[in-house]
mmCIF file of C-alpha atoms in Angstrom:
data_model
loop_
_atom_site.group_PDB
_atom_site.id
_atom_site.type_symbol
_atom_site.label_atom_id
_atom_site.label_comp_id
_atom_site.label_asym_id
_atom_site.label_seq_id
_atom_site.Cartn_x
_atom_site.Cartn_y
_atom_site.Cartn_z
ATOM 1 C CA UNK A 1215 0.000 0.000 0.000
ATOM 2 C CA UNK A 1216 1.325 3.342 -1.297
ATOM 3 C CA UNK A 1217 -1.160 5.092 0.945
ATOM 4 C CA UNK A 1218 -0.483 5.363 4.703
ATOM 5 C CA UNK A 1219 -2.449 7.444 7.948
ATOM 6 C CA UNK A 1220 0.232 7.738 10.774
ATOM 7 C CA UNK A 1221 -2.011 7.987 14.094
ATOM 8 C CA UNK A 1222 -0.541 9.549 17.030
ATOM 9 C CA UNK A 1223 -2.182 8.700 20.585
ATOM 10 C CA UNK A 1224 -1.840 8.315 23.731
ATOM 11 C CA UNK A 1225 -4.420 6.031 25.583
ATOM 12 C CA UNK A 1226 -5.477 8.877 28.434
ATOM 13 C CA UNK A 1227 -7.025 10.877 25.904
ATOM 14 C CA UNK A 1228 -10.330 9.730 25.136
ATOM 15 C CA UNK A 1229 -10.862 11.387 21.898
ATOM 16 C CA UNK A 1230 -7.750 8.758 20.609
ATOM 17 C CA UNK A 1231 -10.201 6.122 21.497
ATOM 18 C CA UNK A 1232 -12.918 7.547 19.316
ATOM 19 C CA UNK A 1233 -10.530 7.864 16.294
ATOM 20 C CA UNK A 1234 -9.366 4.457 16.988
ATOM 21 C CA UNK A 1235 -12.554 3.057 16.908
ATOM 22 C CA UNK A 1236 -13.032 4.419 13.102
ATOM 23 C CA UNK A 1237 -9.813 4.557 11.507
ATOM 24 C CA UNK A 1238 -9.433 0.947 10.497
ATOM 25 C CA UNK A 1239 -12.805 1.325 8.721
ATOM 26 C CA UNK A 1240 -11.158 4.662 6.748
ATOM 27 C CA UNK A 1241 -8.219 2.664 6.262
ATOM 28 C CA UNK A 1242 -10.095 -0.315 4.771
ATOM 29 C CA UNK A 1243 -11.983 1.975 2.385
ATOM 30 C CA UNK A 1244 -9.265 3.880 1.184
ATOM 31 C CA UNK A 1245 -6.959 1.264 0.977
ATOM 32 C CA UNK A 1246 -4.356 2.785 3.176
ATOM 33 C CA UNK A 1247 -2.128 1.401 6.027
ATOM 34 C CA UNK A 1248 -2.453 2.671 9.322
ATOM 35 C CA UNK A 1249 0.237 3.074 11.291
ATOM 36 C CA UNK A 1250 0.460 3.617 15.171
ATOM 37 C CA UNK A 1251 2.764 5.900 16.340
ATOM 38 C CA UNK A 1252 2.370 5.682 20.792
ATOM 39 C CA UNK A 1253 3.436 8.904 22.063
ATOM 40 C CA UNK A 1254 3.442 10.092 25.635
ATOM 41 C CA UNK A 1255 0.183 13.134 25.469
ATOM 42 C CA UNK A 1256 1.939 14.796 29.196
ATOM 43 C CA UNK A 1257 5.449 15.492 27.235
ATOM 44 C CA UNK A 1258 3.683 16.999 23.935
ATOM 45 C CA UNK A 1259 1.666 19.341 26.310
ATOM 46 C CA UNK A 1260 4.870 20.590 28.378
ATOM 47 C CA UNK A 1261 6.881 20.901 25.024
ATOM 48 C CA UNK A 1262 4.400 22.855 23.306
ATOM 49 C CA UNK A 1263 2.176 24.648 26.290
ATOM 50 C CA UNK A 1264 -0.978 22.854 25.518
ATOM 51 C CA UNK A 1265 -3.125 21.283 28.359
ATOM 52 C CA UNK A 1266 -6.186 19.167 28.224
ATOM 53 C CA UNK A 1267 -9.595 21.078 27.261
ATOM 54 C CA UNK A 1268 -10.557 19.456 30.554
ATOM 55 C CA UNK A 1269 -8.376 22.199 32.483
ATOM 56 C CA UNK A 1270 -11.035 24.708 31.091
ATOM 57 C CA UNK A 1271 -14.042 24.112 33.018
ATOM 58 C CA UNK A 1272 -16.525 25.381 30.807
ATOM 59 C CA UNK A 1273 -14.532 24.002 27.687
ATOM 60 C CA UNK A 1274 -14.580 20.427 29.476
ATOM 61 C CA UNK A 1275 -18.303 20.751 30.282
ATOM 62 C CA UNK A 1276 -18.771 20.586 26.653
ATOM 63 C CA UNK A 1277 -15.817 18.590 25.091
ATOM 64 C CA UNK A 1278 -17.265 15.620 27.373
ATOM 65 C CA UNK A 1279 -20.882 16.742 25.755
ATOM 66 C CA UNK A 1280 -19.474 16.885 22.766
ATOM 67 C CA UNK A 1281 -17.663 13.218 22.835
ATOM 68 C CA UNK A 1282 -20.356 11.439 23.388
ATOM 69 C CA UNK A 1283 -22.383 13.060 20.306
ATOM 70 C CA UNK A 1284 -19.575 11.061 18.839
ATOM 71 C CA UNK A 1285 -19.918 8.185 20.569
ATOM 72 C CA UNK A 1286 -23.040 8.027 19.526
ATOM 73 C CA UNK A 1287 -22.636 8.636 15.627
ATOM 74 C CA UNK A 1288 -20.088 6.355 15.466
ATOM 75 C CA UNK A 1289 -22.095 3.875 17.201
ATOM 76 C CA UNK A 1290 -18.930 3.060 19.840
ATOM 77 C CA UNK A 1291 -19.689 2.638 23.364
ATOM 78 C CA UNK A 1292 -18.077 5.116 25.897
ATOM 79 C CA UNK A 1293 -18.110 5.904 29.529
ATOM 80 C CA UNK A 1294 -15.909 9.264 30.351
ATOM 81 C CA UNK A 1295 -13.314 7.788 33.129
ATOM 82 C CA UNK A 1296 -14.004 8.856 36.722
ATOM 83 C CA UNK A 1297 -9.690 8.641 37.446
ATOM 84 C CA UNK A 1298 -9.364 11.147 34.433
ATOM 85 C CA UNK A 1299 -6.665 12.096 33.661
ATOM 86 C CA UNK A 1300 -4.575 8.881 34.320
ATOM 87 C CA UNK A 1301 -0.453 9.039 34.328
ATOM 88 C CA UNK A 1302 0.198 6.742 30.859
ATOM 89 C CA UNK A 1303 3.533 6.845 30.822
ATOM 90 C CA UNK A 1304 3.227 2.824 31.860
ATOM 91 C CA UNK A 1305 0.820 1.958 29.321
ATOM 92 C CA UNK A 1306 2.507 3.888 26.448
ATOM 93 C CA UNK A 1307 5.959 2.424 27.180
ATOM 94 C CA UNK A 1308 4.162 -0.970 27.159
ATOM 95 C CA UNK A 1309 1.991 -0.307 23.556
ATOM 96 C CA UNK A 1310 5.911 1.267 22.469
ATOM 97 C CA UNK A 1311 7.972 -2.236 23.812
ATOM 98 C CA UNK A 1312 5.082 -4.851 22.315
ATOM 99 C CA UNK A 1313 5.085 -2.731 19.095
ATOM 100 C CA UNK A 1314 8.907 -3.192 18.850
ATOM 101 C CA UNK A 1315 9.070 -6.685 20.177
ATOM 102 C CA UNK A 1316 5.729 -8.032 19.637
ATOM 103 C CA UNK A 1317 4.446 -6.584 16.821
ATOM 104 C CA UNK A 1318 1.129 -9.402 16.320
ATOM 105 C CA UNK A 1319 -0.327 -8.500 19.510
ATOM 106 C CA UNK A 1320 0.134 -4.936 19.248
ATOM 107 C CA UNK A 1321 -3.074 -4.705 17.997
ATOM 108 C CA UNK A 1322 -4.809 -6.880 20.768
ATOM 109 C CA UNK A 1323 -2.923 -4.225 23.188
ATOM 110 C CA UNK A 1324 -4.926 -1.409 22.038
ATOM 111 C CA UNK A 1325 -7.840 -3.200 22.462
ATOM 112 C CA UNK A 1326 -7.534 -4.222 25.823
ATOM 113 C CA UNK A 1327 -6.111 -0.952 27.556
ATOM 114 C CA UNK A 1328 -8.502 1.468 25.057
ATOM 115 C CA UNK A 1329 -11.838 -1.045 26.490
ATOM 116 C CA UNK A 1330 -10.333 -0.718 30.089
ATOM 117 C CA UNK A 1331 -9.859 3.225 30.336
ATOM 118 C CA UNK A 1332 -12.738 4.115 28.067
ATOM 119 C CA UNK A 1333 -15.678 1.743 28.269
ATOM 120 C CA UNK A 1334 -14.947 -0.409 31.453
ATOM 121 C CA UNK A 1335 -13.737 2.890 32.921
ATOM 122 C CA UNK A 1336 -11.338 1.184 35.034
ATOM 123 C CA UNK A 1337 -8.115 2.908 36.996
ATOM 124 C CA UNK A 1338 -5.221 1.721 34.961
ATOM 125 C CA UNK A 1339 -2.864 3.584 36.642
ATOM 126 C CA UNK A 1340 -3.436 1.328 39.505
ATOM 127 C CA UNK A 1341 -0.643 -1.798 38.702
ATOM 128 C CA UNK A 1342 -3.080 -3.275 41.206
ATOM 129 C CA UNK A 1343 -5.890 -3.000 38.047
ATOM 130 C CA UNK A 1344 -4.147 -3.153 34.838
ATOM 131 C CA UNK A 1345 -2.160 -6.596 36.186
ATOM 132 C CA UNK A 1346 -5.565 -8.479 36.073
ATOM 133 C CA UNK A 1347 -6.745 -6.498 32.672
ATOM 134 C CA UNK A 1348 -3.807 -7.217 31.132
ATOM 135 C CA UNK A 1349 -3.547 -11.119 32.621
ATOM 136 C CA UNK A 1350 -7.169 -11.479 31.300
ATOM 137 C CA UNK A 1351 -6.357 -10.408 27.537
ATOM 138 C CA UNK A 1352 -3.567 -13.081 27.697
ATOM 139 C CA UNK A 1353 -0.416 -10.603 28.727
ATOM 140 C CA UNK A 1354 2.245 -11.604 31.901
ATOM 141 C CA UNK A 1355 1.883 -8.362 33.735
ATOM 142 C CA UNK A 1356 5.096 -9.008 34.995
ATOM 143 C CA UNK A 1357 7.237 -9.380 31.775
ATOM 144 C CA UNK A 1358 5.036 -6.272 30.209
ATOM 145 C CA UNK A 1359 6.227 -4.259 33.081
ATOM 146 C CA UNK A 1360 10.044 -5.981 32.930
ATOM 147 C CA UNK A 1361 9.641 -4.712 29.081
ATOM 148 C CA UNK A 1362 8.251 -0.937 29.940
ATOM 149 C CA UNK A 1363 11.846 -0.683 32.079
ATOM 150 C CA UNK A 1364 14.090 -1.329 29.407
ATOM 151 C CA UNK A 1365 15.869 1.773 28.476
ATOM 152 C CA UNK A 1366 15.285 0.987 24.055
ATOM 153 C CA UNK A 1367 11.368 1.268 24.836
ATOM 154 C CA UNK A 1368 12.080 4.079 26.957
ATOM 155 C CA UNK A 1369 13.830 5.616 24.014
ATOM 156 C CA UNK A 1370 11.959 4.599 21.687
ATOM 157 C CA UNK A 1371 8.546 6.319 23.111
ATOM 158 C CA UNK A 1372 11.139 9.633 23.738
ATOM 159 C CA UNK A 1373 11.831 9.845 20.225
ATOM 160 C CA UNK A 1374 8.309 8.860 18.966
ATOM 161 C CA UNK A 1375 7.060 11.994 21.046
ATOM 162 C CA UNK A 1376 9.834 14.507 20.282
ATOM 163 C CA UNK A 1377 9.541 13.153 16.408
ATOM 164 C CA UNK A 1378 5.785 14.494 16.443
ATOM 165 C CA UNK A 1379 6.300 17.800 18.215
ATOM 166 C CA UNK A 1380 8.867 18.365 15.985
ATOM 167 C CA UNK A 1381 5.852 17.771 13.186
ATOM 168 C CA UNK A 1382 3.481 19.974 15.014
ATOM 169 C CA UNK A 1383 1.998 17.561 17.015
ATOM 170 C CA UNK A 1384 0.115 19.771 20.061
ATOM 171 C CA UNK A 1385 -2.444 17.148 21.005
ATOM 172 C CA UNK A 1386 -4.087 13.764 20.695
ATOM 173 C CA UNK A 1387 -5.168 12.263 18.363
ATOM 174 C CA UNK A 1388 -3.092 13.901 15.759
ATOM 175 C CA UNK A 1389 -2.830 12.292 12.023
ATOM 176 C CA UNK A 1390 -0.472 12.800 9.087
ATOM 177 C CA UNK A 1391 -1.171 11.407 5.446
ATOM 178 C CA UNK A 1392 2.300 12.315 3.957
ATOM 179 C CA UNK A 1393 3.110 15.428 5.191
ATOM 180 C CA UNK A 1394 -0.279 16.916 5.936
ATOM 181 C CA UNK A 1395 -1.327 16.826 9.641
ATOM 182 C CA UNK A 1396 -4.751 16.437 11.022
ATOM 183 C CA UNK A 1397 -5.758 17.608 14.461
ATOM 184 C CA UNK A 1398 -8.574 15.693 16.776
ATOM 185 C CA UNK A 1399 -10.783 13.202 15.945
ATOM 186 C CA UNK A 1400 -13.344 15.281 14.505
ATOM 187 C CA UNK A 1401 -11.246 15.802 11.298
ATOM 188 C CA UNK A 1402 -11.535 11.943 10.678
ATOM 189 C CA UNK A 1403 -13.617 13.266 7.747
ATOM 190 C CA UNK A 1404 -10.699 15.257 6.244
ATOM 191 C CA UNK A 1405 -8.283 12.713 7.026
ATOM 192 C CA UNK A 1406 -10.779 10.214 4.779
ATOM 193 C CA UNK A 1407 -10.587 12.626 2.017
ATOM 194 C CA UNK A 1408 -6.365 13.063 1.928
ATOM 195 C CA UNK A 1409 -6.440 9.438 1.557
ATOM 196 C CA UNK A 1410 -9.406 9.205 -1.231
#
């Protein structure tokens, strides 16, 4: 495939779970790859100033409003996460190291930890929580967290992040077909169209 959408993400921020939820549908109509870039949301905010539209009360009121329109439209189920916002640095060094080393069950990663933080709702910064989540989808907890410590993930999640600020990247979700970027997931539709 000549075509490619590069999704950046981090799984605190529930709007990446909404544009996960659709983009292997785009992808599959378009005929275009996707391709998962993990990058840690906290060190794109303090590089570029940003900070999550929940900081703005009145903005958050309505983003949360506004999320579940989409929930709704794209037919997902979505529960907004009472331990919002969550520290990810954990999970997105483990999506980074199975990515790297595991590549096949990348894929059944983001669909464990994306069902646990945004439709089970569930505390996954708690060890005490994501051990049995992750036990349950078929993961060791142990060697996940054994793999999250190794300093080439570590890196490798560093240079994923400072490789997207570098491209603009501000906040998540943020696409690129080719060179063109994409902000939130309620561009989806113009992201659809740079791939048509």
């Amino acid at each position: 495939m000549s075509k490619s959408v590069e999704f950046y993400f981090d799984f605190g921020s529930p709007t990446s779970y909404l544009a996960y939820t659709q983009l292997p549908k785009i992808c599959a109509d378009t005929g275009a790859a996707l391709v998962y870039r993990p990058v840690l949301l906290g060190g794109v905010f303090q590089a570029t100033g940003n900070a999550s539209p929940i900081a703005v009360p009145a903005k958050g009121r309505y983003t949360l409003i506004d999320m579940t329109r989409f929930a709704r439209r794209y037919g997902v189920p979505m529960k907004m996460n009472p331990h919002f916002p969550i520290n990810t640095l954990t999970l997105m060094r483990a999506a980074t190291g199975i990515q790297l080393r595991q590549p096949e069950r990348f894929e059944g990663l983001l669909a464990c930890v994306f069902k646990g933080m945004w439709v089970d709702a569930l505390n996954l910064g708690d060890p005490a929580v994501l051990g049995p989540l992750l036990a349950e989808a078929g993961f060791d907890p142990q060697a996940l967290l054994a793999l999250t410590a190794e300093q080439e993930v570590k890196d490798a999640l560093k240079a994923n992040t400072e490789a997207a600020i570098q491209r603009g990247m501000f906040g998540a979700p943020t696409f690129f077909v080719g060179n063109e970027m994409f902000f939130g997931q309620d561009r989806l539709d113009f992201v659809r169209e740079a791939l048509a």
